[in-house]
Short mmCIF file of C-alpha atoms in Angstrom, two decimals:
data_model
loop_
_atom_site.label_atom_id
_atom_site.label_comp_id
_atom_site.label_asym_id
_atom_site.label_seq_id
_atom_site.Cartn_x
_atom_site.Cartn_y
_atom_site.Cartn_z
CA UNK A 214 -166.89 -86.84 -48.05
CA UNK A 215 -164.15 -86.58 -50.02
CA UNK A 216 -162.86 -87.43 -53.40
CA UNK A 217 -159.64 -88.76 -53.59
CA UNK A 218 -157.44 -89.37 -55.71
CA UNK A 219 -155.70 -93.07 -55.92
CA UNK A 220 -152.27 -93.78 -55.04
CA UNK A 221 -150.04 -96.04 -57.37
CA UNK A 222 -147.18 -97.17 -55.18
CA UNK A 223 -144.54 -99.56 -57.67
CA UNK A 224 -142.23 -102.10 -56.81
CA UNK A 225 -138.41 -101.50 -57.78
CA UNK A 226 -136.90 -105.42 -58.77
CA UNK A 227 -133.47 -104.02 -58.92
CA UNK A 228 -131.42 -101.66 -56.71
CA UNK A 229 -129.70 -101.02 -59.88
CA UNK A 230 -129.95 -96.72 -61.01
CA UNK A 231 -131.73 -96.87 -65.01
CA UNK A 232 -127.31 -95.12 -65.88
CA UNK A 233 -126.47 -98.54 -65.09
CA UNK A 234 -122.89 -97.58 -63.44
CA UNK A 235 -124.30 -97.55 -59.03
CA UNK A 236 -126.89 -98.51 -57.38
CA UNK A 237 -129.85 -95.53 -56.59
CA UNK A 238 -128.64 -94.18 -53.01
CA UNK A 239 -128.36 -90.67 -51.70
CA UNK A 240 -125.14 -90.63 -52.61
CA UNK A 241 -125.13 -91.59 -56.22
CA UNK A 242 -128.23 -89.34 -56.92
CA UNK A 243 -125.92 -87.07 -55.44
CA UNK A 244 -122.68 -87.22 -56.37
CA UNK A 245 -122.25 -89.97 -59.49
CA UNK A 246 -125.27 -90.64 -61.34
CA UNK A 247 -123.95 -89.54 -65.44
CA UNK A 248 -128.14 -89.15 -66.02
CA UNK A 249 -128.53 -85.91 -63.41
CA UNK A 250 -124.81 -84.24 -64.45
CA UNK A 251 -126.76 -81.27 -65.55
CA UNK A 252 -128.49 -80.48 -62.46
CA UNK A 253 -125.32 -82.00 -60.57
CA UNK A 254 -123.71 -78.68 -62.19
CA UNK A 255 -125.78 -75.85 -61.15
CA UNK A 256 -125.70 -77.43 -57.59
CA UNK A 257 -121.75 -77.78 -57.67
CA UNK A 258 -121.46 -74.32 -59.31
CA UNK A 259 -123.43 -72.60 -56.23
CA UNK A 260 -121.27 -75.34 -54.44
CA UNK A 261 -117.37 -73.86 -55.56
CA UNK A 262 -118.26 -70.55 -55.57
CA UNK A 263 -117.85 -70.55 -51.30
CA UNK A 264 -115.58 -73.85 -50.86
CA UNK A 265 -114.74 -76.98 -52.47
CA UNK A 266 -116.43 -80.06 -53.93
CA UNK A 267 -117.43 -82.64 -53.43
CA UNK A 268 -119.23 -80.72 -49.84
CA UNK A 269 -120.89 -83.57 -47.01
CA UNK A 270 -124.67 -84.31 -46.84
CA UNK A 271 -124.97 -82.71 -44.01
CA UNK A 272 -123.07 -79.42 -45.20
CA UNK A 273 -125.48 -79.51 -48.23
CA UNK A 274 -128.68 -79.32 -46.11
CA UNK A 275 -127.59 -76.79 -43.61
CA UNK A 276 -125.39 -74.75 -45.61
CA UNK A 277 -125.89 -74.50 -48.84
CA UNK A 278 -129.77 -75.50 -47.81
CA UNK A 279 -131.42 -73.60 -51.35
CA UNK A 280 -129.59 -74.83 -53.51
CA UNK A 281 -129.96 -77.80 -52.66
CA UNK A 282 -133.83 -78.04 -52.58
CA UNK A 283 -133.43 -76.16 -56.37
CA UNK A 284 -131.57 -79.35 -57.83
CA UNK A 285 -133.56 -81.38 -55.62
CA UNK A 286 -136.65 -80.44 -57.08
CA UNK A 287 -135.31 -80.72 -60.36
CA UNK A 288 -134.29 -84.30 -60.75
CA UNK A 289 -137.58 -85.42 -63.07
CA UNK A 290 -137.75 -88.65 -61.26
CA UNK A 291 -139.12 -90.60 -64.06
CA UNK A 292 -135.20 -90.17 -65.14
CA UNK A 293 -134.25 -92.01 -62.13
CA UNK A 294 -136.97 -94.47 -62.02
CA UNK A 295 -138.69 -95.46 -65.69
CA UNK A 296 -135.73 -98.33 -66.33
CA UNK A 297 -135.56 -99.31 -62.40
CA UNK A 298 -139.61 -99.74 -63.27
CA UNK A 299 -138.96 -102.80 -66.54
CA UNK A 300 -136.07 -105.04 -65.30
#
């Protein structure tokens, strides 16, 4: 029998983002959330070198996949979830 780590699932009580500027959606996180400005600035800089910002999610996931992946991996989930857990 394998040892298994316990899985902790937390229910978010509100769709509002921790920044209190909008609902926590893909569009909000990619284009608007003020808590992720630093992470987004690096993504925007890479996109602007060969195109315009904002760019579609489809283009982000295809043409700018490497940069998008770096953005996604750089997000600290605690940064955008901590307030929601306490509401």
